[in-house]
PDB file of C-alpha atoms in Angstrom:
ATOM      1  CA  MET I  90      -5.536 -17.632  -8.125  1.00  0.00           C
ATOM      2  CA  SER I  91      -8.465 -18.984  -6.406  1.00  0.00           C
ATOM      3  CA  GLY I  92      -8.952 -18.311  -2.336  1.00  0.00           C
ATOM      4  CA  LEU I  93      -6.926 -15.032  -2.316  1.00  0.00           C
ATOM      5  CA  SER I  94     -10.205 -12.966  -0.949  1.00  0.00           C
ATOM      6  CA  GLU I  95     -10.668 -15.569   2.151  1.00  0.00           C
ATOM      7  CA  LYS I  96      -6.724 -15.229   3.202  1.00  0.00           C
ATOM      8  CA  SER I  97      -6.411 -12.055   5.643  1.00  0.00           C
ATOM      9  CA  SER I  98      -2.519 -11.937   5.425  1.00  0.00           C
ATOM     10  CA  PHE I  99       0.601 -12.156   3.550  1.00  0.00           C
ATOM     11  CA  THR I 100       4.346 -12.514   3.987  1.00  0.00           C
ATOM     12  CA  TYR I 101       6.911 -11.210   2.366  1.00  0.00           C
ATOM     13  CA  GLU I 102       7.284 -13.722   0.085  1.00  0.00           C
ATOM     14  CA  GLU I 103       3.708 -13.731  -0.955  1.00  0.00           C
ATOM     15  CA  LEU I 104       4.423  -9.330  -1.451  1.00  0.00           C
ATOM     16  CA  ILE I 105       7.225 -10.060  -3.724  1.00  0.00           C
ATOM     17  CA  LEU I 106       5.350 -13.149  -5.621  1.00  0.00           C
ATOM     18  CA  CYS I 107       2.688 -10.105  -6.284  1.00  0.00           C
ATOM     19  CA  GLY I 108       5.464  -7.851  -7.500  1.00  0.00           C
ATOM     20  CA  GLN I 109       6.381 -10.308 -10.125  1.00  0.00           C
ATOM     21  CA  GLY I 110       3.269 -10.846 -11.648  1.00  0.00           C
ATOM     22  CA  GLU I 111       1.949 -13.984  -9.637  1.00  0.00           C
ATOM     23  CA  LEU I 112       0.182 -13.688  -6.990  1.00  0.00           C
ATOM     24  CA  PHE I 113      -3.275 -11.919  -9.431  1.00  0.00           C
ATOM     25  CA  GLY I 114      -2.273 -13.388 -11.641  1.00  0.00           C
ATOM     26  CA  PRO I 115      -0.515 -12.095 -15.486  1.00  0.00           C
ATOM     27  CA  GLY I 116      -2.283  -8.238 -16.656  1.00  0.00           C
ATOM     28  CA  ASN I 117      -3.462  -7.791 -12.866  1.00  0.00           C
ATOM     29  CA  ALA I 118      -2.805  -5.671  -9.792  1.00  0.00           C
ATOM     30  CA  GLN I 119       1.094  -5.969  -8.754  1.00  0.00           C
ATOM     31  CA  LEU I 120       3.075  -4.414  -6.344  1.00  0.00           C
ATOM     32  CA  PRO I 121       6.496  -2.853  -6.875  1.00  0.00           C
ATOM     33  CA  LEU I 122       9.780  -4.667  -5.897  1.00  0.00           C
ATOM     34  CA  PRO I 123      12.077  -3.791  -3.243  1.00  0.00           C
ATOM     35  CA  PRO I 124      13.659  -1.435  -2.759  1.00  0.00           C
ATOM     36  CA  MET I 125      10.086   0.378  -4.032  1.00  0.00           C
ATOM     37  CA  LEU I 126       7.811  -1.977  -1.790  1.00  0.00           C
ATOM     38  CA  MET I 127       7.341  -0.314   1.226  1.00  0.00           C
ATOM     39  CA  PHE I 128       6.254  -2.777   3.627  1.00  0.00           C
ATOM     40  CA  ASP I 129       7.095  -5.996   4.741  1.00  0.00           C
ATOM     41  CA  ARG I 130       3.775  -7.847   5.391  1.00  0.00           C
ATOM     42  CA  ILE I 131       0.340  -7.478   5.185  1.00  0.00           C
ATOM     43  CA  THR I 132      -1.552  -8.248   8.733  1.00  0.00           C
ATOM     44  CA  ALA I 133      -4.857  -7.836   7.712  1.00  0.00           C
ATOM     45  CA  ILE I 134      -7.341  -7.081   5.298  1.00  0.00           C
ATOM     46  CA  SER I 135     -10.696  -7.570   5.434  1.00  0.00           C
ATOM     47  CA  SER I 136     -13.573  -6.578   2.591  1.00  0.00           C
ATOM     48  CA  ASP I 137     -16.026  -5.925   5.018  1.00  0.00           C
ATOM     49  CA  GLY I 138     -13.920  -3.964   8.166  1.00  0.00           C
ATOM     50  CA  GLY I 139     -12.431  -0.437   8.219  1.00  0.00           C
ATOM     51  CA  ALA I 140     -13.863   2.857   9.553  1.00  0.00           C
ATOM     52  CA  HIS I 141     -16.803   2.844   6.828  1.00  0.00           C
ATOM     53  CA  GLY I 142     -17.301  -1.152   6.840  1.00  0.00           C
ATOM     54  CA  LYS I 143     -16.319  -1.136   3.182  1.00  0.00           C
ATOM     55  CA  GLY I 144     -12.845  -2.447   3.752  1.00  0.00           C
ATOM     56  CA  VAL I 145      -9.532  -2.288   5.941  1.00  0.00           C
ATOM     57  CA  ILE I 146      -6.091  -3.273   4.969  1.00  0.00           C
ATOM     58  CA  VAL I 147      -3.031  -3.005   7.329  1.00  0.00           C
ATOM     59  CA  ALA I 148       0.263  -3.751   6.755  1.00  0.00           C
ATOM     60  CA  GLU I 149       4.118  -3.314   8.492  1.00  0.00           C
ATOM     61  CA  LEU I 150       7.392  -2.102   7.301  1.00  0.00           C
ATOM     62  CA  ASP I 151      10.022  -2.625  10.232  1.00  0.00           C
ATOM     63  CA  ILE I 152      12.531  -0.084  10.281  1.00  0.00           C
ATOM     64  CA  LYS I 153      16.106  -0.445   9.921  1.00  0.00           C
ATOM     65  CA  PRO I 154      19.034   1.948  10.144  1.00  0.00           C
ATOM     66  CA  LYS I 155      20.154   0.776   6.680  1.00  0.00           C
ATOM     67  CA  LEU I 156      17.114   1.465   4.921  1.00  0.00           C
ATOM     68  CA  TRP I 157      17.981   2.669   1.058  1.00  0.00           C
ATOM     69  CA  PHE I 158      16.538   5.299   1.641  1.00  0.00           C
ATOM     70  CA  TYR I 159      17.895   7.250   4.708  1.00  0.00           C
ATOM     71  CA  ASP I 160      21.711   7.614   3.015  1.00  0.00           C
ATOM     72  CA  CYS I 161      20.828  10.199   0.474  1.00  0.00           C
ATOM     73  CA  HIS I 162      17.464  11.647   2.509  1.00  0.00           C
ATOM     74  CA  PHE I 163      19.210  13.882   4.206  1.00  0.00           C
ATOM     75  CA  GLU I 164      23.314  13.146   4.487  1.00  0.00           C
ATOM     76  CA  GLY I 165      23.653  14.097   8.304  1.00  0.00           C
ATOM     77  CA  ASP I 166      20.118  14.074   8.898  1.00  0.00           C
ATOM     78  CA  PRO I 167      18.303  10.686   8.188  1.00  0.00           C
ATOM     79  CA  ILE I 168      14.726  10.933   7.417  1.00  0.00           C
ATOM     80  CA  MET I 169      11.830   8.601   5.108  1.00  0.00           C
ATOM     81  CA  PRO I 170      10.571  10.577   2.719  1.00  0.00           C
ATOM     82  CA  GLY I 171       7.127  11.648   3.083  1.00  0.00           C
ATOM     83  CA  CYS I 172       6.115  10.988  -0.515  1.00  0.00           C
ATOM     84  CA  LEU I 173       7.124   6.987   0.439  1.00  0.00           C
ATOM     85  CA  GLY I 174       4.955   6.731   2.830  1.00  0.00           C
ATOM     86  CA  LEU I 175       1.957   8.269   0.320  1.00  0.00           C
ATOM     87  CA  ASP I 176       3.118   5.652  -1.913  1.00  0.00           C
ATOM     88  CA  ALA I 177       2.807   3.128   0.588  1.00  0.00           C
ATOM     89  CA  LEU I 178      -0.724   3.866   0.895  1.00  0.00           C
ATOM     90  CA  TRP I 179      -1.305   3.781  -2.883  1.00  0.00           C
ATOM     91  CA  GLN I 180       0.606   0.428  -2.989  1.00  0.00           C
ATOM     92  CA  MET I 181      -1.902  -1.202  -0.020  1.00  0.00           C
ATOM     93  CA  THR I 182      -5.195   0.400  -1.794  1.00  0.00           C
ATOM     94  CA  GLY I 183      -4.520  -0.921  -5.247  1.00  0.00           C
ATOM     95  CA  PHE I 184      -3.582  -4.569  -3.189  1.00  0.00           C
ATOM     96  CA  PHE I 185      -6.603  -4.415  -2.105  1.00  0.00           C
ATOM     97  CA  LEU I 186      -8.777  -4.092  -5.723  1.00  0.00           C
ATOM     98  CA  GLY I 187      -6.399  -6.784  -6.572  1.00  0.00           C
ATOM     99  CA  TRP I 188      -7.187  -9.322  -3.641  1.00  0.00           C
ATOM    100  CA  GLN I 189     -10.968  -8.392  -4.110  1.00  0.00           C
ATOM    101  CA  GLY I 190     -10.455 -10.528  -7.953  1.00  0.00           C
ATOM    102  CA  LEU I 191     -10.487  -7.465  -9.694  1.00  0.00           C
ATOM    103  CA  PRO I 192      -8.603  -7.457 -13.344  1.00  0.00           C
ATOM    104  CA  GLY I 193      -6.317  -4.874 -14.485  1.00  0.00           C
ATOM    105  CA  PRO I 194      -2.984  -3.342 -13.673  1.00  0.00           C
ATOM    106  CA  GLY I 195      -2.986  -0.476 -10.797  1.00  0.00           C
ATOM    107  CA  ARG I 196      -2.620   3.247 -11.003  1.00  0.00           C
ATOM    108  CA  ALA I 197      -2.584   5.939  -8.208  1.00  0.00           C
ATOM    109  CA  LEU I 198      -4.972   8.330  -9.477  1.00  0.00           C
ATOM    110  CA  GLY I 199      -4.480  10.674  -6.475  1.00  0.00           C
ATOM    111  CA  VAL I 200      -5.370  11.869  -2.815  1.00  0.00           C
ATOM    112  CA  SER I 201      -7.570  15.051  -1.581  1.00  0.00           C
ATOM    113  CA  GLU I 202      -5.465  15.616   1.300  1.00  0.00           C
ATOM    114  CA  VAL I 203      -1.892  14.470   3.046  1.00  0.00           C
ATOM    115  CA  LYS I 204      -0.656  15.629   7.115  1.00  0.00           C
ATOM    116  CA  PHE I 205       2.754  15.326   8.339  1.00  0.00           C
ATOM    117  CA  ALA I 206       2.493  15.226  11.970  1.00  0.00           C
ATOM    118  CA  GLY I 207       5.992  13.335  12.527  1.00  0.00           C
ATOM    119  CA  GLU I 208       9.013  11.672  10.957  1.00  0.00           C
ATOM    120  CA  VAL I 209      10.287   8.232  10.102  1.00  0.00           C
ATOM    121  CA  LYS I 210      13.937   8.621  11.848  1.00  0.00           C
ATOM    122  CA  PRO I 211      16.254   5.521  11.172  1.00  0.00           C
ATOM    123  CA  THR I 212      15.569   5.052  15.407  1.00  0.00           C
ATOM    124  CA  GLY I 213      12.033   4.131  15.138  1.00  0.00           C
ATOM    125  CA  LYS I 214      10.973   0.115  15.001  1.00  0.00           C
ATOM    126  CA  LEU I 215       8.041  -0.108  13.633  1.00  0.00           C
ATOM    127  CA  LEU I 216       5.996   1.534  10.793  1.00  0.00           C
ATOM    128  CA  ARG I 217       2.463   0.724  10.570  1.00  0.00           C
ATOM    129  CA  TYR I 218       0.229   1.351   7.650  1.00  0.00           C
ATOM    130  CA  GLN I 219      -3.788   1.245   7.889  1.00  0.00           C
ATOM    131  CA  VAL I 220      -6.216   1.855   5.090  1.00  0.00           C
ATOM    132  CA  ASP I 221      -9.780   2.640   5.262  1.00  0.00           C
ATOM    133  CA  VAL I 222     -11.915   1.503   2.155  1.00  0.00           C
ATOM    134  CA  ARG I 223     -14.747   4.304   1.859  1.00  0.00           C
ATOM    135  CA  LYS I 224     -15.640   3.530  -1.868  1.00  0.00           C
ATOM    136  CA  LEU I 225     -15.231   0.696  -4.071  1.00  0.00           C
ATOM    137  CA  ILE I 226     -16.710   1.190  -7.368  1.00  0.00           C
ATOM    138  CA  LYS I 227     -16.742  -2.045  -9.516  1.00  0.00           C
ATOM    139  CA  ARG I 228     -17.945  -1.043 -13.154  1.00  0.00           C
ATOM    140  CA  GLY I 229     -15.296  -1.601 -16.109  1.00  0.00           C
ATOM    141  CA  VAL I 230     -12.736   0.435 -14.371  1.00  0.00           C
ATOM    142  CA  ALA I 231     -12.573  -0.449 -10.771  1.00  0.00           C
ATOM    143  CA  LEU I 232     -12.323   2.074  -8.156  1.00  0.00           C
ATOM    144  CA  ALA I 233     -11.317   2.256  -4.421  1.00  0.00           C
ATOM    145  CA  ILE I 234     -11.512   5.757  -2.453  1.00  0.00           C
ATOM    146  CA  ALA I 235     -10.204   5.287   0.700  1.00  0.00           C
ATOM    147  CA  ASP I 236      -8.442   7.244   4.055  1.00  0.00           C
ATOM    148  CA  GLY I 237      -5.341   6.118   5.506  1.00  0.00           C
ATOM    149  CA  LEU I 238      -2.764   6.241   8.110  1.00  0.00           C
ATOM    150  CA  ALA I 239       1.206   5.949   9.296  1.00  0.00           C
ATOM    151  CA  GLU I 240       2.056   5.261  12.518  1.00  0.00           C
ATOM    152  CA  LEU I 241       5.702   4.668  14.021  1.00  0.00           C
ATOM    153  CA  ASP I 242       5.905   2.830  17.409  1.00  0.00           C
ATOM    154  CA  GLY I 243       2.312   3.991  18.045  1.00  0.00           C
ATOM    155  CA  GLU I 244       2.501   7.579  16.853  1.00  0.00           C
ATOM    156  CA  THR I 245       0.573   8.960  14.313  1.00  0.00           C
ATOM    157  CA  VAL I 246       2.873  10.184  11.511  1.00  0.00           C
ATOM    158  CA  TYR I 247       1.237  10.763   8.288  1.00  0.00           C
ATOM    159  CA  THR I 248      -2.858  11.263   7.501  1.00  0.00           C
ATOM    160  CA  THR I 249      -4.675  10.813   4.291  1.00  0.00           C
ATOM    161  CA  THR I 250      -7.956  11.179   2.700  1.00  0.00           C
ATOM    162  CA  GLY I 251      -9.468  10.745  -0.204  1.00  0.00           C
ATOM    163  CA  LEU I 252      -6.644   7.801  -1.522  1.00  0.00           C
ATOM    164  CA  LYS I 253      -7.676   6.965  -5.632  1.00  0.00           C
ATOM    165  CA  VAL I 254      -6.661   4.093  -7.159  1.00  0.00           C
ATOM    166  CA  GLY I 255      -7.284   2.242 -10.278  1.00  0.00           C
ATOM    167  CA  LEU I 256      -7.253  -0.933 -12.014  1.00  0.00           C
ATOM    168  CA  PHE I 257      -7.610  -1.188 -15.575  1.00  0.00           C
ATOM    169  CA  PRO I 258      -8.080  -3.765 -17.567  1.00  0.00           C
ATOM    170  CA  PRO I 259      -7.258  -3.746 -21.152  1.00  0.00           C
ATOM    171  CA  SER I 260     -10.037  -3.073 -23.794  1.00  0.00           C
ATOM    172  CA  LYS I 261     -11.756  -5.435 -26.061  1.00  0.00           C
ATOM    173  CA  GLU I 262      -9.531  -4.335 -29.365  1.00  0.00           C
ATOM    174  CA  GLU I 263      -6.063  -4.377 -26.950  1.00  0.00           C
ATOM    175  CA  SER I 264      -6.912  -7.981 -26.033  1.00  0.00           C
ATOM    176  CA  ALA I 265      -7.922  -9.374 -29.789  1.00  0.00           C
TER     177      ALA I 265
END
């Protein structure tokens, strides 16, 4: 899709199109579909912003008491699993690569450090995520290395360093 790298925000409906493989085209970066899509909108995306000047992406999730994970994690003490917050940051990093126009499906490759400083309870209102790209490699396999954070109603609940996501275009043999 031409002109995507000029867009600086994306609606929920556009995120669903990405999950269906329609935003960046077949065989390229996709977001998971609900319920695994862990944000409702992307409010900002830039190739030169962020803490390191190499790119930034900001997304938000509206917290509602009926979100699917609250019924099972944990009964009587509902909390959003931290791994879902981490996955949101990986999802955003992969989206950033696709938004850059880089080819291939994405995969989370790791994270250097994750710190939990709070909890995402159903009484919260807004979970805001931010990914700051540290390094972007565009050779064969595209790779982003980034740092991320999540804030619930303005209070930091997760921080990460060294998020790694790659896009893996098919080899010439696979696409022949």
